[in-house]
Tab-separated table of C-alpha atoms and ligand atoms in Angstrom:
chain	number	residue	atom	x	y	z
A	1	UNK	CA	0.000	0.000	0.000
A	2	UNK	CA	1.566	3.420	-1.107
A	3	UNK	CA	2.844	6.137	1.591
A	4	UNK	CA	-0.599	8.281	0.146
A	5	UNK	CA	-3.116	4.909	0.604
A	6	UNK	CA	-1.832	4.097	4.349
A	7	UNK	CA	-5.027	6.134	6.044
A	8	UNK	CA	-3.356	5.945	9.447
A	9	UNK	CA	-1.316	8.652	10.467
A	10	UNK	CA	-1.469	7.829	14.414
A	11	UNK	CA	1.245	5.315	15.423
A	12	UNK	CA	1.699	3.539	18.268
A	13	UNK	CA	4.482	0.934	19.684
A	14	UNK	CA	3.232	-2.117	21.123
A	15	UNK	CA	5.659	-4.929	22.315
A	16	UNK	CA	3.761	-7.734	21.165
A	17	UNK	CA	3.932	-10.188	17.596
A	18	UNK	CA	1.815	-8.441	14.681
A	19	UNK	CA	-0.274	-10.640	12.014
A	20	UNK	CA	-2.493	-9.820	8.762
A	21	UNK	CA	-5.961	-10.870	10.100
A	22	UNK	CA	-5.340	-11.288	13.433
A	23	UNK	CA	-7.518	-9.277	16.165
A	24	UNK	CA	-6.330	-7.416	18.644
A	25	UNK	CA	-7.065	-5.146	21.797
A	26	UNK	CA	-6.901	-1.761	22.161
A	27	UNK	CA	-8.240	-1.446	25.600
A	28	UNK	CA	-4.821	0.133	26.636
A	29	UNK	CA	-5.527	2.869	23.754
A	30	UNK	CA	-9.426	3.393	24.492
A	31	UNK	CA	-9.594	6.718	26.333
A	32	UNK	CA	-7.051	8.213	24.236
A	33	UNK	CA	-8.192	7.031	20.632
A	34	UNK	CA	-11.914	8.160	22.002
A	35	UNK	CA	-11.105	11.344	24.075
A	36	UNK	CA	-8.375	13.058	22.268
A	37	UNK	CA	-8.128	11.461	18.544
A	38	UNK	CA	-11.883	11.405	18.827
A	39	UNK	CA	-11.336	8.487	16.310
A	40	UNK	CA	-14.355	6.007	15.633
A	41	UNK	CA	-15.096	2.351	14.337
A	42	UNK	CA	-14.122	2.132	11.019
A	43	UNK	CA	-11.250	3.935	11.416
A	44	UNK	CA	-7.509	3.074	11.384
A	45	UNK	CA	-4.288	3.049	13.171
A	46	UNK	CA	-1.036	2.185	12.644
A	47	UNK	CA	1.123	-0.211	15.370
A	48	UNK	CA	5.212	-0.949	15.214
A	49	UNK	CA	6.721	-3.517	17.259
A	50	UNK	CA	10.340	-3.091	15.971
A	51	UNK	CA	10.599	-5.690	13.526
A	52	UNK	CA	10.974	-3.284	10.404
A	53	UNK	CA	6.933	-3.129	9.726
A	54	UNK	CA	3.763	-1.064	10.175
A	55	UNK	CA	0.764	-2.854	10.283
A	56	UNK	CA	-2.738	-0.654	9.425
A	57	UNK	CA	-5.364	-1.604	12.433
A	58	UNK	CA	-8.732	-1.446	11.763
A	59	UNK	CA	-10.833	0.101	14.628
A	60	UNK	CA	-13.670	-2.519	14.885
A	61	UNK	CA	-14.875	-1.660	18.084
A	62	UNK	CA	-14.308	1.371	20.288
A	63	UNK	CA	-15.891	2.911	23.804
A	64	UNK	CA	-13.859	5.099	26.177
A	65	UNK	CA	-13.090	1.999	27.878
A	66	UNK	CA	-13.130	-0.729	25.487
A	67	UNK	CA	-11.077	-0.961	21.569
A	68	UNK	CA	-10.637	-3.369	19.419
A	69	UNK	CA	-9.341	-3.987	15.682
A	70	UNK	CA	-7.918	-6.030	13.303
A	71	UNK	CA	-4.946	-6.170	11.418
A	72	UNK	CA	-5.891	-5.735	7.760
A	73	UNK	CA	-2.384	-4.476	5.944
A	74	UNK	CA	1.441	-4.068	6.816
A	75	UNK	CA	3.903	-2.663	4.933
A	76	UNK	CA	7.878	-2.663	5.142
A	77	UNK	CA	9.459	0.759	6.268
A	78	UNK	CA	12.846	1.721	6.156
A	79	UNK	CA	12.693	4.440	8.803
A	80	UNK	CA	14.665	2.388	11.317
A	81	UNK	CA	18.579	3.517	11.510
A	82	UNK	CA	21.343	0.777	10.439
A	83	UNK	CA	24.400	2.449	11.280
A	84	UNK	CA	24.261	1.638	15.409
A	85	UNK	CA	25.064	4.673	17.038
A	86	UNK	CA	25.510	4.499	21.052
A	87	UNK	CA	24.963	7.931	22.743
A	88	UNK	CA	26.938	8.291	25.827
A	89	UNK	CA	25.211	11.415	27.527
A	90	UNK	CA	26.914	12.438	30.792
A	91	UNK	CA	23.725	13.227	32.668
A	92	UNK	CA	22.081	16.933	32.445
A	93	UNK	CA	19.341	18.786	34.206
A	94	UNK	CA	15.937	16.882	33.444
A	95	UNK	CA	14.646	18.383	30.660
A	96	UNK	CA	17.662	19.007	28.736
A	97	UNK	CA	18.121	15.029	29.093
A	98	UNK	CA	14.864	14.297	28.070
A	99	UNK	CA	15.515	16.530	25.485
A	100	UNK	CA	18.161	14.866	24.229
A	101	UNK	CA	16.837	11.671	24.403
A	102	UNK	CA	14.076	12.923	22.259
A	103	UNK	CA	16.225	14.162	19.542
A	104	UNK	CA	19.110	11.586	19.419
A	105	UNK	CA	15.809	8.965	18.824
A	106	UNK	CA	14.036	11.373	16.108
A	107	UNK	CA	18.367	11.600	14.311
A	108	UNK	CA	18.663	7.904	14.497
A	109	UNK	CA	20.413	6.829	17.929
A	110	UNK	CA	20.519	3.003	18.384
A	111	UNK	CA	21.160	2.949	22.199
A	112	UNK	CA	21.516	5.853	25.045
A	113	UNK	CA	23.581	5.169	28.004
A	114	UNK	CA	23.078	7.639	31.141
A	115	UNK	CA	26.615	8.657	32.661
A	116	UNK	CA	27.405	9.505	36.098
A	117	UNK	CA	30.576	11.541	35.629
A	118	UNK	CA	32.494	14.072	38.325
A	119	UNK	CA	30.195	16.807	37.579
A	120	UNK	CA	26.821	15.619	36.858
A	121	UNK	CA	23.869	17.189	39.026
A	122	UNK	CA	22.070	14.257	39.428
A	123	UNK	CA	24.189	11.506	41.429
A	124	UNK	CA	24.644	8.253	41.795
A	125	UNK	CA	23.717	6.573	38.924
A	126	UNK	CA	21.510	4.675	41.397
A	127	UNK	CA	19.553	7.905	41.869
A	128	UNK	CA	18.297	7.923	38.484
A	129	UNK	CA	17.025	4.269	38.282
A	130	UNK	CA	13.826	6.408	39.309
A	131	UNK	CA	13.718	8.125	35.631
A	132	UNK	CA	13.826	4.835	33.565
A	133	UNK	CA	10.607	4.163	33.231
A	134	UNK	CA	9.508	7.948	32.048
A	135	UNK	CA	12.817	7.940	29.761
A	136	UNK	CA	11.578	5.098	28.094
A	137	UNK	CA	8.353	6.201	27.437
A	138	UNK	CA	9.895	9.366	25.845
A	139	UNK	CA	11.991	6.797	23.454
A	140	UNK	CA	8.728	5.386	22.805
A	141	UNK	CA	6.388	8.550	21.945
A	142	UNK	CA	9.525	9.843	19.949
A	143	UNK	CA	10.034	6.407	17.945
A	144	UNK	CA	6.502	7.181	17.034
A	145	UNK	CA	6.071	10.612	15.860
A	146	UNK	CA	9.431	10.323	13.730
A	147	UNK	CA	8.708	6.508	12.209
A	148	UNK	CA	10.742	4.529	13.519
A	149	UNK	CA	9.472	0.705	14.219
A	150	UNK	CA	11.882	0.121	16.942
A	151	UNK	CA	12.281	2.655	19.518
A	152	UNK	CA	15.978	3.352	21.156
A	153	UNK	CA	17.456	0.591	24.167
A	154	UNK	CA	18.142	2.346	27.302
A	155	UNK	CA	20.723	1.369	28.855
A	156	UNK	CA	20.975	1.620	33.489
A	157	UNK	CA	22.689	4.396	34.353
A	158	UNK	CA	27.175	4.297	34.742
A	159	UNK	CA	29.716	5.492	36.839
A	160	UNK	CA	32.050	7.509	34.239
A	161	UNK	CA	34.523	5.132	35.481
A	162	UNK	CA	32.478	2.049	34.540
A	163	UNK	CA	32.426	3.256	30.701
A	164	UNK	CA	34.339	1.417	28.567
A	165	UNK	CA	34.140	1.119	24.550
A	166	UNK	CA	32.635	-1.892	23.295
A	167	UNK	CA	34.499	-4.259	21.477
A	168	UNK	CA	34.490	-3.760	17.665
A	169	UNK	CA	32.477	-0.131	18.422
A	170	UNK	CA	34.582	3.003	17.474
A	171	UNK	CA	34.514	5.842	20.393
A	172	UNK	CA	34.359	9.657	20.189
A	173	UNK	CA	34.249	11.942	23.160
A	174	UNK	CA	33.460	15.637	22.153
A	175	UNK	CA	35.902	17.047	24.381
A	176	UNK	CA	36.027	21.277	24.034
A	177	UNK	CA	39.316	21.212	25.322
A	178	UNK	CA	40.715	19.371	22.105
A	179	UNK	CA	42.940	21.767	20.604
A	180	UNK	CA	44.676	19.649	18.757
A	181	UNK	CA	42.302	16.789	17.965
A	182	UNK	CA	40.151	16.450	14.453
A	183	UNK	CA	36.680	18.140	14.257
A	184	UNK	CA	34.126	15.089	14.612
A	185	UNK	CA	33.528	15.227	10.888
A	186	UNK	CA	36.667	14.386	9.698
A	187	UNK	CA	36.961	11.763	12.470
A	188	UNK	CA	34.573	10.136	11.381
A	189	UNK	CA	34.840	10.253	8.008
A	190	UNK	CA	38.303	8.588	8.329
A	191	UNK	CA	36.441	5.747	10.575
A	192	UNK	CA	34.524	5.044	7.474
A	193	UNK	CA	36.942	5.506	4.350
A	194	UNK	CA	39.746	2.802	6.170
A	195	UNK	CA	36.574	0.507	7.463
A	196	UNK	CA	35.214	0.237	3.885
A	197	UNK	CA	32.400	-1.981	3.835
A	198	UNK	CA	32.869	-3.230	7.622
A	199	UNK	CA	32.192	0.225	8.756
A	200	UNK	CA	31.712	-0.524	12.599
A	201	UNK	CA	29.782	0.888	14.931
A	202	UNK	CA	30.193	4.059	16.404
A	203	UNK	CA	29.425	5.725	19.777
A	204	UNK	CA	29.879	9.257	21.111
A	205	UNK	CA	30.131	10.220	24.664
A	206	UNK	CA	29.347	14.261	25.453
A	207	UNK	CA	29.920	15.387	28.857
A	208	UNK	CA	27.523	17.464	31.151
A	209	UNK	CA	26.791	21.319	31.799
A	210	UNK	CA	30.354	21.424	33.959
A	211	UNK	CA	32.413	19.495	31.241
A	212	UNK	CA	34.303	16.356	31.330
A	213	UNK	CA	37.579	16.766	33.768
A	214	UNK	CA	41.212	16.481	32.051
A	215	UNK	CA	41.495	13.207	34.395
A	216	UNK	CA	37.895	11.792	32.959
A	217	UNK	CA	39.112	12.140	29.550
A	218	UNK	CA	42.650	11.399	30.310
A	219	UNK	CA	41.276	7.927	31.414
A	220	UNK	CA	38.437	7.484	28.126
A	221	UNK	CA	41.348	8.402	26.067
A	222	UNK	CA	43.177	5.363	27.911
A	223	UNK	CA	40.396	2.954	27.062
A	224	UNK	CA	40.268	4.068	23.610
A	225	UNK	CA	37.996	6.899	22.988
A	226	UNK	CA	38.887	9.667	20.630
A	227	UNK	CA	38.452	13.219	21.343
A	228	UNK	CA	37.107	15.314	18.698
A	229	UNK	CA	35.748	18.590	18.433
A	230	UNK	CA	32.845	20.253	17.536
A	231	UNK	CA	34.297	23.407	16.401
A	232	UNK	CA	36.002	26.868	18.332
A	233	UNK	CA	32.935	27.412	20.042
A	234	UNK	CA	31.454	26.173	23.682
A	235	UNK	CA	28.157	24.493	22.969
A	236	UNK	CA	25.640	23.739	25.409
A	237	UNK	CA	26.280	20.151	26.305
A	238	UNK	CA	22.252	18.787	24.980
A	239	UNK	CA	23.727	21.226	21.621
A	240	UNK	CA	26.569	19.449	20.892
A	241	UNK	CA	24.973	15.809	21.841
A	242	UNK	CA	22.477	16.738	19.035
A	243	UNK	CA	25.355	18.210	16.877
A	244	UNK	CA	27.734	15.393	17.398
A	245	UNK	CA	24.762	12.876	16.168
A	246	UNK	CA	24.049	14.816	13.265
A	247	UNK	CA	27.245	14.574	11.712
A	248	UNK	CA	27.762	11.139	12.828
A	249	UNK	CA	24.423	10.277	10.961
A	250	UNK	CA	24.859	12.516	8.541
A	251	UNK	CA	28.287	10.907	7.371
A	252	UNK	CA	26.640	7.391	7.601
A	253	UNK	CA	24.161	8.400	4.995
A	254	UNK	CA	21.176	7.791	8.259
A	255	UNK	CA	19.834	11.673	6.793
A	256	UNK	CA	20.065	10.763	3.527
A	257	UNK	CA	16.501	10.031	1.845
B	1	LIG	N1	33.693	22.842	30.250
B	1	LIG	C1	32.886	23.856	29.801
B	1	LIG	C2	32.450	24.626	30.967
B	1	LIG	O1	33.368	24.800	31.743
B	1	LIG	O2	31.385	25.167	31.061
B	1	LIG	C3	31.765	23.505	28.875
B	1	LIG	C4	31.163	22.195	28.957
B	1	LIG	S1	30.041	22.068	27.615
B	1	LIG	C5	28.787	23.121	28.119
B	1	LIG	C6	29.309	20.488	27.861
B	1	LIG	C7	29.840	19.363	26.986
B	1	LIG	O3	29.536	19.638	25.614
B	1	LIG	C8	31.316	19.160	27.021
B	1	LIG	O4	31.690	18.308	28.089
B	1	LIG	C9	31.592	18.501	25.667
B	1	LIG	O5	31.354	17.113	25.728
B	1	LIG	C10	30.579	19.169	24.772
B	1	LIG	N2	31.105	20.305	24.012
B	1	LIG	C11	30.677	21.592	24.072
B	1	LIG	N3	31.336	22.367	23.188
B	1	LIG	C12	32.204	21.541	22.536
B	1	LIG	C13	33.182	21.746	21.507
B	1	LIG	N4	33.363	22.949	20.960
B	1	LIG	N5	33.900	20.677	21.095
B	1	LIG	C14	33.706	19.442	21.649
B	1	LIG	N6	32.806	19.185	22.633
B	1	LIG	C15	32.062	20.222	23.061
């Protein structure tokens, strides 16, 4: 069915298997697809469950307490990013986070992990088990309004100390102090040109309001991060998260049509 002929334009995740002519509930959705989509029998929506797919539901029955439909079309998308990018985001006041998290899902981010490091506000990382469940929902309502199928992982909360770079993954830290280290898009473009085909996959770790200490990235640097850059000016740390994933994306062809 053509991008015109798909006649649903609300999405929504749901974390269970999806099947051409199979019912399903939408109990969970009633209030909402009654009381604010004001949406009625007949009508359709569109689910995602992160396999690659949207599938068109058919509204058969709906009351501001009980939905159902039935699965009547899917179609392949290819919305969801395939260069894995890990976001590293040493953590910030609340609603530049959540901010951040918002945009690194709508750019293409693969995978955020909260970081603890010497000058983040919010402290322990044990402190902020408390905001998984709201940041995922975020991932969630953002994987939605920008088409993606499967939303971002979240990954607990880390000591800066803990962080390490995964095996096989290549590692920038935007580091403002980098005199002499390569603007992010060069770095990264030199990832790519000597990986070829086997282009791996990347991560990025951007400090908080106060900046990464010279120890914290004397030590990333010592597990294998590279600084870069991200030009002669101080950005705000949630600017240059969103800046550092742009280019990253950008150079991986994930904002090309
Ligand atoms: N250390 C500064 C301070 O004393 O206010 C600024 C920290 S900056 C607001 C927050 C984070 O954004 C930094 O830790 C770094 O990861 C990133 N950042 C900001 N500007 C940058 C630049 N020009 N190059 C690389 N990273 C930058």
């Amino acid at each position: 069915m053509t991008h015109e002929a798909w006649p649903a334009r609300h999405r929504f995740f749901v974390e269970t298997p999806l099947r051409v002519g199979a019912a399903c509930s939408l109990d969970a959705l009633a209030h909402q697809l009654t009381a604010v989509l004001r949406l009625a029998p007949g009508d359709a929506v569109t689910f995602v469950n992160g396999d690659g797919c949207e599938y068109l539901v058919s509204v058969t029955t709906l009351t501001p307490r009980h939905a159902a439909g039935e699965i009547i079309a899917v179609r392949s998308t290819h919305t969801d990013p395939r260069r894995h990018l890990t976001l590293y985001q040493c953590t910030l006041k609340q609603d530049k986070f959540e901010w951040v998290l918002q945009k690194g899902t709508e750019l293409g981010v693969s995978r955020f992990v909260p970081v603890v490091s010497a000058r983040s506000i919010v402290r322990p990382a044990a402190a902020l088990r408390s905001k998984h469940t709201r940041w995922l929902a975020i991932l969630r309502e953002a994987t939605e309004q920008c088409g993606r199928t499967r939303p971002p992982e979240l990954a607990a909360a880390v000591e800066l100390d803990a962080v390490t770079v995964p095996a096989g993954v290549h590692g920038f830290v935007a580091w403002e102090g980098a005199e002499s280290a390569p603007g992010v898009d060069d770095a990264v473009a030199a990832v790519l040109r000597a990986a070829g085909e086997e282009a791996p996959p990347l991560a990025l770790l951007v400090g908080p309001e106060g900046g990464l200490t010279d120890d914290e990235v004397r030590t990333l640097v010592a597990q294998g991060w590279q600084t870069v850059t991200l030009g002669r000016r101080i950005l705000r740390a949630e600017t240059a998260a969103v800046a550092g994933i742009a280019v990253l994306m950008a150079r991986s062809g994930e904002l090309d049509a």
